[in-house]
CSV table of C-alpha atoms and ligand atoms in Angstrom, one decimal:
chain,number,residue,atom,x,y,z
E,25,MET,CA,-72.7,165.4,-197.2
E,26,ARG,CA,-71.7,168.0,-194.7
E,27,LEU,CA,-73.3,170.8,-192.8
E,28,THR,CA,-70.7,173.5,-192.4
E,29,ALA,CA,-72.9,176.1,-190.7
E,30,LEU,CA,-76.4,176.6,-189.4
E,31,ASP,CA,-78.3,179.7,-188.4
E,32,VAL,CA,-81.5,179.3,-186.5
E,33,GLU,CA,-84.1,182.1,-185.9
E,34,ASN,CA,-87.2,181.9,-183.7
E,35,TYR,CA,-87.2,178.2,-183.7
E,36,ARG,CA,-89.0,176.7,-180.6
E,37,ASN,CA,-87.0,178.0,-177.5
E,38,ILE,CA,-84.1,179.3,-179.7
E,39,ARG,CA,-84.3,183.0,-180.5
E,40,ALA,CA,-81.1,183.0,-182.5
E,41,ALA,CA,-78.2,180.5,-182.7
E,42,HIS,CA,-75.2,180.0,-184.9
E,43,PHE,CA,-73.8,176.5,-185.1
E,44,GLU,CA,-70.7,175.2,-186.9
E,45,PRO,CA,-70.5,171.5,-186.5
E,46,GLY,CA,-67.1,169.8,-187.1
E,47,ALA,CA,-66.3,167.4,-190.0
E,48,GLU,CA,-66.8,164.3,-187.8
E,49,LEU,CA,-68.2,164.4,-184.3
E,50,THR,CA,-69.9,167.4,-182.6
E,51,VAL,CA,-71.5,167.0,-179.2
E,52,VAL,CA,-74.3,169.3,-178.0
E,53,CYS,CA,-74.5,169.1,-174.2
E,54,GLY,CA,-77.0,170.6,-171.8
E,55,ASP,CA,-79.6,169.8,-169.1
E,56,ASN,CA,-83.1,168.5,-169.8
E,57,GLY,CA,-85.4,170.9,-171.6
E,58,GLN,CA,-82.7,173.3,-172.8
E,59,GLY,CA,-83.2,173.0,-176.5
E,60,LYS,CA,-80.7,170.3,-177.6
E,61,THR,CA,-83.3,168.2,-179.5
E,62,ASN,CA,-84.7,171.5,-180.9
E,63,LEU,CA,-81.3,172.2,-182.5
E,64,LEU,CA,-81.1,168.7,-184.0
E,65,GLU,CA,-84.7,169.1,-185.3
E,66,ALA,CA,-83.7,172.4,-186.9
E,67,VAL,CA,-80.9,170.7,-188.7
E,68,TRP,CA,-83.2,167.9,-189.8
E,69,LEU,CA,-85.7,170.4,-191.4
E,70,LEU,CA,-83.0,171.1,-194.0
E,71,THR,CA,-83.9,167.7,-195.5
E,72,GLY,CA,-87.3,169.2,-196.4
E,73,SER,CA,-89.1,166.6,-194.3
E,74,LYS,CA,-91.4,167.5,-191.4
E,75,SER,CA,-90.3,167.3,-187.8
E,76,PHE,CA,-89.1,163.9,-186.7
E,77,ARG,CA,-91.0,164.4,-183.4
E,78,GLY,CA,-94.2,164.6,-185.4
E,79,ALA,CA,-94.8,168.2,-184.4
E,80,LYS,CA,-97.1,170.4,-186.5
E,81,ASP,CA,-95.3,173.2,-188.4
E,82,ALA,CA,-96.8,176.0,-186.3
E,83,GLU,CA,-95.5,174.4,-183.1
E,84,LEU,CA,-92.0,174.9,-184.3
E,85,VAL,CA,-92.2,178.7,-184.3
E,86,ARG,CA,-91.1,180.4,-181.1
E,87,GLU,CA,-94.1,181.4,-179.0
E,88,GLY,CA,-95.1,185.0,-179.8
E,89,GLU,CA,-93.3,185.1,-183.1
E,90,ASP,CA,-94.7,185.0,-186.7
E,91,PHE,CA,-92.2,182.9,-188.4
E,92,ALA,CA,-89.1,180.7,-187.8
E,93,ALA,CA,-86.2,180.1,-190.2
E,94,VAL,CA,-83.3,177.6,-190.5
E,95,THR,CA,-80.5,178.4,-192.9
E,96,GLY,CA,-77.8,175.8,-193.6
E,97,GLU,CA,-74.5,176.0,-195.5
E,98,LEU,CA,-74.0,172.6,-197.1
E,99,GLU,CA,-71.1,170.9,-198.8
E,100,SER,CA,-71.7,168.0,-201.1
E,101,GLY,CA,-69.3,166.5,-203.6
E,102,GLY,CA,-67.0,169.5,-203.4
E,103,ALA,CA,-69.8,172.0,-204.2
E,104,ALA,CA,-71.3,174.4,-201.6
E,105,CYS,CA,-74.9,175.2,-201.4
E,106,ARG,CA,-77.1,177.4,-199.1
E,107,VAL,CA,-80.6,176.1,-198.1
E,108,ARG,CA,-83.1,178.1,-196.1
E,109,VAL,CA,-86.4,176.7,-194.7
E,110,ALA,CA,-89.0,179.2,-193.4
E,111,ILE,CA,-91.8,178.1,-191.1
E,112,ALA,CA,-95.0,180.1,-190.9
E,113,GLY,CA,-96.5,180.6,-187.4
E,114,GLU,CA,-100.1,180.4,-186.5
E,115,ARG,CA,-100.6,184.2,-186.5
E,116,SER,CA,-98.9,184.8,-189.8
E,117,GLY,CA,-102.0,183.7,-191.8
E,118,ARG,CA,-99.7,181.6,-194.0
E,119,ARG,CA,-99.1,177.9,-193.7
E,120,GLY,CA,-96.4,175.3,-193.6
E,121,ARG,CA,-92.7,175.3,-194.7
E,122,THR,CA,-91.2,177.0,-197.7
E,123,ALA,CA,-87.7,176.8,-199.0
E,124,GLN,CA,-85.0,178.8,-200.7
E,125,LYS,CA,-81.9,177.3,-202.4
E,126,ASN,CA,-79.0,179.6,-203.0
E,127,GLY,CA,-81.3,182.6,-202.5
E,128,VAL,CA,-83.9,181.5,-205.0
E,129,ASP,CA,-87.5,180.5,-204.1
E,130,TYR,CA,-88.0,176.8,-204.2
E,131,GLY,CA,-91.6,176.5,-203.2
E,132,ARG,CA,-92.6,174.0,-200.6
E,133,ALA,CA,-89.9,172.6,-198.4
E,134,THR,CA,-90.6,169.1,-199.6
E,135,ASN,CA,-89.1,170.2,-203.0
E,136,LEU,CA,-85.7,170.1,-201.3
E,137,ALA,CA,-85.8,166.3,-201.1
E,138,GLY,CA,-82.3,164.9,-201.8
E,139,THR,CA,-80.5,168.3,-201.4
E,140,PHE,CA,-79.5,167.6,-197.8
E,141,THR,CA,-79.4,163.9,-196.7
E,142,ALA,CA,-79.4,163.0,-193.0
E,143,VAL,CA,-80.4,160.1,-190.9
E,144,VAL,CA,-81.8,160.7,-187.5
E,145,PHE,CA,-81.8,158.5,-184.4
E,146,GLU,CA,-84.1,159.5,-181.5
E,147,PRO,CA,-85.3,157.6,-178.4
E,148,GLY,CA,-88.6,156.6,-180.2
E,149,HIS,CA,-86.6,154.5,-182.6
E,150,LEU,CA,-86.1,151.9,-179.9
E,151,SER,CA,-89.5,150.7,-181.1
E,152,LEU,CA,-87.6,149.3,-184.1
E,153,VAL,CA,-86.5,146.6,-181.8
E,154,LYS,CA,-89.2,146.6,-179.1
E,155,GLY,CA,-92.3,147.3,-181.2
E,156,SER,CA,-94.5,145.6,-183.6
E,157,PRO,CA,-93.6,144.3,-187.2
E,158,GLU,CA,-95.4,147.4,-188.6
E,159,GLY,CA,-92.7,149.7,-187.3
E,160,ARG,CA,-89.9,147.6,-188.9
E,161,ARG,CA,-91.8,147.4,-192.3
E,162,LYS,CA,-92.2,151.2,-192.2
E,163,PHE,CA,-88.5,151.6,-191.5
E,164,VAL,CA,-87.6,149.5,-194.5
E,165,ASP,CA,-90.3,151.0,-196.7
E,166,ALA,CA,-89.3,154.6,-195.8
E,167,ALA,CA,-85.6,153.8,-196.7
E,168,LEU,CA,-86.6,152.2,-200.0
E,169,CYS,CA,-88.9,155.2,-200.9
E,170,GLN,CA,-85.9,157.5,-200.4
E,171,LEU,CA,-83.5,155.3,-202.5
E,172,TYR,CA,-85.8,154.2,-205.2
E,173,PRO,CA,-88.5,156.6,-206.4
E,174,GLY,CA,-90.4,153.6,-208.1
E,175,TYR,CA,-90.9,151.8,-204.8
E,176,LEU,CA,-93.6,154.1,-203.5
E,177,ALA,CA,-95.6,153.5,-206.6
E,178,ALA,CA,-95.4,149.7,-206.1
E,179,LEU,CA,-96.4,150.1,-202.5
E,180,ARG,CA,-99.4,152.2,-203.4
E,181,ARG,CA,-100.5,149.7,-206.2
E,182,TYR,CA,-100.3,146.9,-203.6
E,183,GLN,CA,-102.2,148.8,-200.9
E,184,ARG,CA,-104.9,149.8,-203.4
E,185,ALA,CA,-105.5,146.2,-204.6
E,186,MET,CA,-105.4,145.0,-201.0
E,187,THR,CA,-108.0,147.6,-199.8
E,188,GLN,CA,-110.3,146.5,-202.6
E,189,LYS,CA,-109.8,142.8,-201.9
E,190,ASN,CA,-110.5,143.4,-198.2
E,191,ALA,CA,-113.7,145.1,-199.0
E,192,LEU,CA,-114.7,142.1,-201.1
E,193,LEU,CA,-113.7,139.6,-198.5
E,194,LYS,CA,-116.0,141.3,-196.0
E,195,GLN,CA,-119.0,140.7,-198.3
E,196,MET,CA,-118.1,137.0,-199.0
E,197,GLY,CA,-121.2,134.8,-199.1
E,198,ARG,CA,-123.4,137.8,-199.6
E,199,GLY,CA,-123.4,137.7,-203.3
E,200,ALA,CA,-119.9,139.1,-203.8
E,201,ASP,CA,-118.2,138.4,-207.1
E,202,GLU,CA,-115.5,135.9,-206.1
E,203,GLY,CA,-114.0,136.0,-209.5
E,204,LEU,CA,-112.8,139.5,-208.7
E,205,LEU,CA,-110.6,138.1,-206.0
E,206,ASP,CA,-108.4,136.6,-208.7
E,207,VAL,CA,-108.1,140.0,-210.3
E,208,PHE,CA,-107.0,141.6,-207.0
E,209,ASP,CA,-104.6,138.7,-206.3
E,210,ASP,CA,-103.0,139.3,-209.7
E,211,ALA,CA,-102.5,143.0,-208.9
E,212,MET,CA,-101.2,142.3,-205.4
E,213,ALA,CA,-98.8,139.7,-206.6
E,214,ALA,CA,-97.4,141.9,-209.4
E,215,ALA,CA,-96.7,144.8,-207.0
E,216,GLY,CA,-95.9,142.7,-204.1
E,217,GLU,CA,-93.2,140.7,-205.9
E,218,GLU,CA,-91.5,144.1,-206.7
E,219,MET,CA,-91.7,145.1,-203.0
E,220,MET,CA,-90.3,141.7,-201.9
E,221,ARG,CA,-87.5,142.0,-204.4
E,222,ARG,CA,-86.5,145.4,-203.2
E,223,ARG,CA,-86.9,144.6,-199.5
E,224,GLY,CA,-84.8,141.5,-200.0
E,225,ALA,CA,-82.1,143.3,-201.7
E,226,TYR,CA,-82.2,146.1,-199.1
E,227,LEU,CA,-82.0,143.7,-196.2
E,228,ALA,CA,-79.1,141.9,-198.0
E,229,MET,CA,-77.2,145.2,-197.8
E,230,LEU,CA,-78.5,146.4,-194.4
E,231,ALA,CA,-78.1,143.2,-192.3
E,232,PRO,CA,-74.4,142.6,-192.7
E,233,ARG,CA,-73.6,146.3,-192.0
E,234,ALA,CA,-75.9,146.4,-188.9
E,235,GLU,CA,-74.3,143.2,-187.7
E,236,ALA,CA,-70.8,144.5,-188.2
E,237,LEU,CA,-71.6,147.9,-186.5
E,238,TYR,CA,-73.2,146.0,-183.5
E,239,ASP,CA,-70.0,144.0,-183.2
E,240,GLU,CA,-68.0,147.2,-183.0
E,241,ILE,CA,-70.3,148.9,-180.6
E,242,SER,CA,-70.3,146.0,-178.2
E,243,SER,CA,-66.6,145.3,-178.7
E,244,GLY,CA,-67.4,141.9,-180.0
E,245,ARG,CA,-69.2,140.9,-176.8
E,246,GLU,CA,-72.5,140.0,-178.4
E,247,ALA,CA,-73.7,139.1,-181.9
E,248,LEU,CA,-76.6,140.8,-183.7
E,249,ARG,CA,-78.5,139.0,-186.4
E,250,VAL,CA,-81.0,140.8,-188.7
E,251,ARG,CA,-83.1,138.7,-191.0
E,252,TYR,CA,-85.9,139.5,-193.5
E,253,GLU,CA,-88.9,137.2,-193.1
E,254,ALA,CA,-90.3,137.1,-196.7
E,255,THR,CA,-93.8,135.8,-197.3
E,256,CYS,CA,-92.4,133.2,-199.8
E,257,ALA,CA,-89.5,132.7,-202.2
E,258,PRO,CA,-89.3,135.1,-205.2
E,259,GLY,CA,-92.0,134.3,-207.8
E,260,GLY,CA,-94.2,132.5,-205.3
E,261,LEU,CA,-96.5,135.3,-204.1
E,262,ARG,CA,-99.4,134.6,-206.5
E,263,GLU,CA,-99.5,131.0,-205.3
E,264,ALA,CA,-99.1,132.0,-201.6
E,265,LEU,CA,-102.1,134.4,-202.0
E,266,SER,CA,-104.2,131.6,-203.5
E,267,GLU,CA,-103.2,129.2,-200.7
E,268,ALA,CA,-104.4,131.8,-198.2
E,269,ARG,CA,-107.8,132.2,-199.8
E,270,ARG,CA,-109.7,130.1,-197.4
E,271,ARG,CA,-108.1,131.7,-194.4
E,272,ASP,CA,-108.7,135.1,-195.9
E,273,ALA,CA,-112.4,134.4,-196.3
E,274,ALA,CA,-112.8,133.3,-192.7
E,275,ALA,CA,-110.9,136.3,-191.4
E,276,GLY,CA,-112.5,138.8,-193.7
E,277,PHE,CA,-109.1,140.3,-194.7
E,278,CYS,CA,-105.9,139.4,-196.5
E,279,THR,CA,-103.8,137.3,-194.1
E,280,ALA,CA,-100.7,136.8,-196.3
E,281,GLY,CA,-98.4,139.0,-198.3
E,282,PRO,CA,-95.8,141.7,-197.9
E,283,HIS,CA,-98.1,143.7,-195.6
E,284,ARG,CA,-97.6,141.0,-193.0
E,285,GLU,CA,-93.8,140.6,-193.3
E,286,ASP,CA,-91.3,141.2,-190.6
E,287,VAL,CA,-87.6,141.7,-189.9
E,288,THR,CA,-86.4,139.5,-187.0
E,289,ILE,CA,-83.7,140.9,-184.8
E,290,THR,CA,-81.8,138.6,-182.4
E,291,VAL,CA,-78.9,139.2,-180.0
E,292,ASP,CA,-76.9,136.0,-179.4
E,293,GLY,CA,-79.5,133.9,-181.0
E,294,ARG,CA,-82.5,135.2,-178.9
E,295,GLU,CA,-85.2,137.5,-180.1
E,296,ALA,CA,-84.1,141.0,-179.0
E,297,LYS,CA,-87.6,142.2,-178.5
E,298,SER,CA,-88.2,139.9,-175.4
E,299,PHE,CA,-84.7,138.9,-174.3
E,300,ALA,CA,-82.3,141.8,-174.9
E,301,SER,CA,-81.5,144.3,-172.2
E,302,GLN,CA,-82.3,148.1,-172.6
E,303,GLY,CA,-78.7,148.9,-173.5
E,304,GLN,CA,-78.6,145.9,-176.0
E,305,LYS,CA,-81.9,147.1,-177.6
E,306,ARG,CA,-80.6,150.6,-177.9
E,307,SER,CA,-77.3,149.3,-179.4
E,308,ALA,CA,-79.4,147.2,-181.9
E,309,ALA,CA,-81.6,150.1,-182.9
E,310,LEU,CA,-78.6,152.4,-183.2
E,311,SER,CA,-76.8,149.7,-185.4
E,312,LEU,CA,-79.8,149.6,-187.7
E,313,LYS,CA,-79.9,153.4,-188.1
E,314,LEU,CA,-76.1,153.6,-188.7
E,315,ALA,CA,-76.4,150.8,-191.2
E,316,GLU,CA,-79.3,152.6,-192.9
E,317,ALA,CA,-77.0,155.6,-193.4
E,318,ALA,CA,-74.1,153.3,-194.6
E,319,VAL,CA,-76.4,151.7,-197.3
E,320,ALA,CA,-77.6,155.2,-198.3
E,321,ALA,CA,-74.0,156.2,-198.6
E,322,ASP,CA,-73.3,153.3,-201.0
E,323,VAL,CA,-76.4,153.9,-203.1
E,324,LEU,CA,-76.1,157.7,-203.3
E,325,SER,CA,-72.3,157.8,-203.2
E,326,GLU,CA,-72.3,160.2,-200.3
E,327,HIS,CA,-72.7,159.6,-196.5
E,328,PRO,CA,-75.7,161.3,-195.0
E,329,VAL,CA,-75.2,163.4,-191.8
E,330,MET,CA,-75.9,161.4,-188.7
E,331,LEU,CA,-78.2,163.1,-186.0
E,332,LEU,CA,-78.1,161.1,-182.8
E,333,ASP,CA,-80.5,162.4,-180.2
E,334,ASP,CA,-80.0,161.2,-176.6
E,335,VAL,CA,-78.2,158.1,-177.8
E,336,LEU,CA,-75.7,157.7,-175.0
E,337,SER,CA,-78.0,157.1,-172.1
E,338,GLU,CA,-78.3,153.5,-171.2
E,339,LEU,CA,-75.0,152.7,-173.0
E,340,ASP,CA,-72.0,151.6,-170.9
E,341,GLU,CA,-68.7,153.4,-171.1
E,342,ALA,CA,-67.2,151.2,-173.8
E,343,ARG,CA,-70.3,151.7,-176.0
E,344,GLN,CA,-70.3,155.5,-175.4
E,345,ASP,CA,-66.6,155.6,-176.3
E,346,TYR,CA,-67.3,153.9,-179.6
E,347,LEU,CA,-69.7,156.8,-180.4
E,348,LEU,CA,-67.6,159.5,-179.0
E,349,SER,CA,-64.3,158.6,-180.6
E,350,ARG,CA,-64.5,156.0,-183.2
E,351,ILE,CA,-67.0,157.5,-185.6
E,352,ALA,CA,-64.7,158.5,-188.4
E,353,GLY,CA,-65.2,159.9,-191.9
E,354,ARG,CA,-68.9,160.8,-191.4
E,355,GLN,CA,-70.3,164.0,-189.9
E,356,THR,CA,-72.2,163.1,-186.7
E,357,ILE,CA,-74.1,165.3,-184.3
E,358,VAL,CA,-74.8,163.9,-180.9
E,359,THR,CA,-76.9,165.4,-178.0
E,360,ALA,CA,-76.2,164.5,-174.4
E,361,CYS,CA,-76.9,165.6,-170.8
E,362,ASP,CA,-73.7,164.5,-169.3
E,363,PRO,CA,-71.1,167.3,-169.3
E,364,GLY,CA,-68.4,164.9,-168.3
E,365,LEU,CA,-68.3,163.8,-171.9
E,366,PHE,CA,-66.1,166.8,-172.5
E,367,GLU,CA,-62.9,165.0,-171.6
E,368,ARG,CA,-63.8,161.9,-173.5
E,369,THR,CA,-64.1,163.2,-177.0
E,370,ASN,CA,-61.9,165.0,-179.4
E,371,GLY,CA,-65.1,166.2,-181.2
E,372,ARG,CA,-66.3,169.7,-181.2
E,373,ILE,CA,-68.4,170.6,-178.2
E,374,TYR,CA,-71.4,173.1,-177.8
E,375,ARG,CA,-73.5,173.8,-174.8
E,376,MET,CA,-77.2,174.6,-174.9
E,377,GLU,CA,-78.8,176.5,-172.1
E,378,ALA,CA,-82.3,177.9,-172.2
E,379,GLY,CA,-82.1,178.1,-176.0
E,380,VAL,CA,-78.8,179.8,-176.0
E,381,LEU,CA,-76.0,177.9,-177.9
E,382,THR,CA,-72.4,178.5,-177.0
E,383,ALA,CA,-69.2,176.8,-178.5
E,384,LEU,CA,-66.9,175.4,-175.8
I,412,ATP,N1,-92.7,176.8,-180.0
I,412,ATP,C1,-91.9,176.9,-178.9
I,412,ATP,N2,-91.7,178.2,-178.4
I,412,ATP,C2,-90.9,178.3,-177.2
I,412,ATP,N3,-90.4,177.3,-176.6
I,412,ATP,C3,-90.6,176.0,-177.0
I,412,ATP,C4,-91.4,175.8,-178.2
I,412,ATP,N4,-91.5,174.5,-178.4
I,412,ATP,C5,-90.8,173.9,-177.4
I,412,ATP,N5,-90.3,174.8,-176.6
I,412,ATP,C6,-89.4,174.6,-175.4
I,412,ATP,O1,-88.3,173.9,-175.8
I,412,ATP,C7,-87.9,173.1,-174.6
I,412,ATP,C8,-87.5,171.7,-174.9
I,412,ATP,O2,-86.4,171.7,-175.7
I,412,ATP,P1,-85.8,170.3,-176.2
I,412,ATP,O3,-86.8,169.2,-176.4
I,412,ATP,O4,-84.8,170.6,-177.3
I,412,ATP,O5,-85.0,169.9,-174.8
I,412,ATP,P2,-83.7,169.0,-174.7
I,412,ATP,O6,-82.5,169.9,-174.4
I,412,ATP,O7,-83.6,168.1,-175.8
I,412,ATP,O8,-84.1,168.2,-173.4
I,412,ATP,P3,-83.9,166.6,-173.0
I,412,ATP,O9,-82.5,166.5,-172.4
I,412,ATP,O10,-84.9,166.5,-171.9
I,412,ATP,O11,-84.2,165.8,-174.1
I,412,ATP,C9,-89.0,173.2,-173.6
I,412,ATP,O12,-88.6,173.9,-172.5
I,412,ATP,C10,-90.1,173.7,-174.4
I,412,ATP,O13,-91.0,174.4,-173.6
I,413,MG,MG1,-84.0,166.1,-176.1
């Protein structure tokens, strides 16, 4: 997948910008608050998803304007395609994001899913390493939902059964029908086994790639290990749920199952969350995101565009060099404050100043 050109209109602090990223690395430099992340966010909107910063659509429209638009020229498998996403502002009376593909109305922007594939890394993703298991489960689940449409259905079936079981567990001893617990366990086990099978297969693809990428980023100085902590062996979920019954009743909720699983991340054998340095955590989170893109490339037979926001801070020179010069064969757009990067990359360079983008 490649973005050959991007035109941005009235997007956040950008009145108008034309951007032509290179085939491999492009660096967007500029001081704080100039619009670098805004530009990356505009590229991301071409995927059809909402802002990766969690902003509401109306907030994306430049103050005082009625609408914003982002138009991208894409190249995928030798074919060119033009995608336009329009965002309605607060005053326009309309709502949300709508799309056009090759000049034809396409309805809601979410209909674009799959047209433009990208993986974004932003500072908040550090929580993949630092945060709770929930964030890691969400990361794996989101990747699986993109790769396998059936995964979301299994996830929803599991969650529905669990919600019902939790409600029942809260009424235990007050005349609740305990036989129903078996019914919910059956449903949770059926959907949960499918989730565990997919998660296991995904981690089997993701972990070796993330580990190899970390090895490259750290020039072999440290070793990353990524491991899926499954509830039980395949086929064992129904039994594991039965075994947890007493604990569930005491707790008043389901204490075992895929909703409690985790992915452990270690650097040199120690849990990264509590032992790794800031730069090591960042390197680990980055390796996971780059690995996510590599797995997507294998499954979809095309490498997604990499959008790396503020990834260079906290990395030492060798690690920055890896990102600035050794990312080959995949389009990568990096934002950075440090103008000294100019000399260290052969990638294309842009400067962002008060919403005005200039090629250097
Ligand atoms: N809807 C909007 N209309 C006008 N300006 C906006 C809008 N939304 C955000 N901005 C402005 O965009 C600027 C922030 O841009 P952005 O987050 O892209 O900065 P950045 O270059 O990534 O900075 P940093 O290096 O600190 O991450 C702020 O000055 C903010 O006021
Ligand atoms: Mg920024």
